[in-house]
Amino acid sequence: MSASGRKRFPSSWPGLTRPSTPLAAAEKEDVDGRVKPGHDGLRKRRIILGMALFIFAVCSAFAAWVVSLGPLPFEQARQISTTIVDRNGRLLRAYAMADGRWRLPVDARTGVDPSYLKLLLAYEDRRFYSHHGVDPQALGRAAWQLVSSGRIVSGGSTITMQLARLMEPRRERSLSAKLRQMVRAIQIERQLTKDQILDLYLALAPFGGNLEGIRAASIAYFGKEPKRLSLAE
């Protein structure tokens, strides 16, 4: 007892502690591992890493598939019928190729009527001179028509994609075949000019039977060069 008659107690007794404040409890939870604020960030980093590895694997597989396609068969595509011409280059006679097909070279700018070229581009590939082998707008339109009508209305293929199909003919019509045409079209655009692509397309396009190309068809059906065709013809 003190002089005032009151007993002074110590600030703590053995076995007793002061109650923890909310801040102290939170700090203790951190120490005990019950609250681990860094786990969310670690989880996000793992997800990002997993996505990056998946994308890398897909890109690697796609690149390997593209390499497996090999070089474009330009040599076979440029084979033509044997021809006899006069001193001015005028065709006198042509012979079928070994497999029976008739195919003649053609220069789109000088050997085909401009009206025909305008109609061809308007119907087959309006953005031929602006795209790089694949036309996203045409593919999007074809996909929408397929979804809305339930059937294939248009293929969305550019002239370059059609040339790729003519160079490597396949009967299958599937997404993998379309993807192959797209890849080949981009490769063709990197190796040929637009005029060269149009010339090769006009030499390979089928016109019924064993006739290939606008020039062979024009001579066989009308007996004249394609630059002399009328609009009706």
Coordinates of C-alpha atoms in Angstrom, one line a residue, residues 4-151:
S4 CA -2.2 7.3 -0.2
G5 CA -3.6 3.9 0.7
R6 CA -3.9 2.7 -2.9
K7 CA -2.1 -0.4 -4.1
R8 CA 0.0 0.1 -7.3
F9 CA -0.1 -2.8 -9.7
P10 CA 2.6 -3.7 -12.1
S11 CA 2.1 -3.0 -15.8
S12 CA 2.0 -6.8 -16.4
W13 CA 1.7 -10.0 -14.6
P14 CA 3.3 -13.3 -15.4
G15 CA 1.2 -15.1 -18.0
L16 CA -0.9 -12.1 -18.9
T17 CA -0.3 -9.8 -21.9
R18 CA -2.1 -6.8 -23.2
P19 CA -4.8 -7.4 -25.8
S20 CA -3.5 -6.9 -29.4
T21 CA -4.7 -3.9 -31.4
P22 CA -6.2 -4.5 -34.9
L23 CA -3.0 -3.3 -36.6
A24 CA -0.9 -5.7 -34.5
A25 CA -3.3 -8.6 -35.3
A26 CA -3.0 -7.9 -39.0
E27 CA 0.8 -7.8 -38.8
K28 CA 0.8 -11.1 -37.0
E29 CA -1.4 -12.6 -39.6
D30 CA 1.1 -11.6 -42.2
V31 CA 3.9 -13.2 -40.2
D32 CA 1.9 -16.4 -39.7
G33 CA 1.2 -16.6 -43.4
R34 CA -2.5 -16.5 -43.1
V35 CA -2.7 -13.4 -45.3
K36 CA -0.3 -13.4 -48.3
P37 CA -0.9 -10.4 -50.5
G38 CA 1.9 -11.4 -53.0
H39 CA 0.1 -14.6 -54.2
D40 CA -2.2 -12.8 -56.6
G41 CA 0.7 -11.2 -58.4
L42 CA 2.5 -14.6 -58.6
R43 CA -0.5 -16.3 -60.0
K44 CA -0.9 -13.6 -62.7
R45 CA 2.8 -14.0 -63.7
R46 CA 2.3 -17.8 -64.0
I47 CA -0.8 -17.3 -66.2
I48 CA 1.1 -14.9 -68.5
L49 CA 4.0 -17.2 -68.7
G50 CA 1.8 -20.2 -69.5
M51 CA 0.0 -18.2 -72.3
A52 CA 3.4 -17.0 -73.7
L53 CA 4.6 -20.6 -73.8
F54 CA 1.4 -21.8 -75.5
I55 CA 1.6 -19.0 -78.1
F56 CA 5.3 -19.9 -78.8
A57 CA 4.4 -23.5 -79.2
V58 CA 1.6 -22.8 -81.7
C59 CA 3.8 -20.4 -83.7
S60 CA 6.6 -22.9 -83.8
A61 CA 4.3 -25.6 -85.0
F62 CA 2.8 -23.3 -87.6
A63 CA 6.3 -22.2 -88.8
A64 CA 7.4 -25.9 -89.1
W65 CA 4.3 -26.6 -91.1
V66 CA 5.0 -23.7 -93.5
V67 CA 8.5 -25.0 -94.0
S68 CA 7.2 -28.5 -94.7
L69 CA 5.2 -27.1 -97.7
G70 CA 8.5 -26.7 -99.6
P71 CA 9.1 -24.3 -102.5
L72 CA 6.4 -23.1 -104.8
P73 CA 6.2 -25.2 -108.1
F74 CA 6.8 -22.3 -110.5
E75 CA 8.7 -24.4 -113.0
Q76 CA 5.7 -26.8 -113.5
A77 CA 3.3 -23.9 -113.6
R78 CA 5.2 -22.1 -116.4
Q79 CA 5.2 -25.2 -118.7
I80 CA 3.4 -24.4 -121.9
S81 CA 2.4 -26.0 -125.2
T82 CA 5.0 -26.2 -128.0
T83 CA 4.2 -23.4 -130.5
I84 CA 5.3 -22.4 -134.0
V85 CA 5.2 -18.6 -134.7
D86 CA 6.2 -16.4 -137.7
R87 CA 8.8 -13.8 -137.7
N88 CA 6.5 -11.3 -136.0
G89 CA 5.6 -13.6 -133.2
R90 CA 2.2 -14.5 -134.6
L91 CA 1.0 -18.0 -133.7
L92 CA 0.9 -20.4 -136.5
R93 CA 0.4 -23.7 -134.8
A94 CA 0.3 -25.1 -131.2
Y95 CA 0.7 -28.6 -129.9
A96 CA -0.8 -30.1 -126.8
M97 CA 1.4 -30.8 -123.8
A98 CA 2.4 -34.4 -122.9
D99 CA -0.6 -34.8 -120.6
G100 CA -3.0 -33.5 -123.3
R101 CA -3.6 -30.0 -122.0
W102 CA -3.5 -26.9 -124.1
R103 CA -1.7 -24.0 -122.4
L104 CA -0.4 -20.8 -124.0
P105 CA 1.5 -17.9 -122.4
V106 CA -0.3 -14.6 -122.2
D107 CA 0.6 -11.0 -121.4
A108 CA -2.3 -9.5 -119.6
R109 CA -1.4 -5.9 -120.4
T110 CA -0.8 -6.3 -124.2
G111 CA -2.5 -9.6 -125.1
V112 CA -5.9 -9.3 -123.4
D113 CA -8.7 -6.9 -124.0
P114 CA -8.9 -4.3 -121.2
S115 CA -12.6 -4.8 -120.8
Y116 CA -12.1 -8.5 -120.0
L117 CA -9.6 -7.6 -117.3
K118 CA -11.9 -5.1 -115.7
L119 CA -14.7 -7.6 -115.6
L120 CA -12.4 -10.3 -114.2
L121 CA -11.1 -8.1 -111.4
A122 CA -14.6 -6.7 -110.6
Y123 CA -16.0 -10.2 -110.3
E124 CA -13.1 -12.2 -108.8
D125 CA -10.9 -9.7 -106.8
R126 CA -11.8 -6.0 -106.6
R127 CA -8.8 -5.2 -104.3
F128 CA -6.3 -7.2 -106.3
Y129 CA -3.8 -4.4 -106.5
S130 CA -4.1 -3.3 -102.9
H131 CA -3.9 -6.6 -100.9
H132 CA -0.9 -8.8 -100.3
G133 CA -2.3 -12.1 -101.3
V134 CA -5.2 -12.4 -98.8
D135 CA -8.2 -10.0 -98.6
P136 CA -9.5 -9.9 -95.0
Q137 CA -12.7 -8.1 -96.1
A138 CA -13.5 -10.9 -98.7
L139 CA -12.9 -13.6 -96.1
G140 CA -15.0 -11.8 -93.5
R141 CA -17.9 -11.5 -96.1
A142 CA -17.6 -15.1 -97.0
A143 CA -17.7 -16.2 -93.4
W144 CA -20.7 -14.0 -92.6
Q145 CA -22.6 -15.4 -95.7
L146 CA -21.8 -19.0 -94.5
V147 CA -23.1 -18.3 -91.0
S148 CA -26.2 -16.4 -92.1
S149 CA -27.3 -18.7 -95.0
G150 CA -25.9 -22.0 -93.7
R151 CA -24.1 -22.7 -97.0

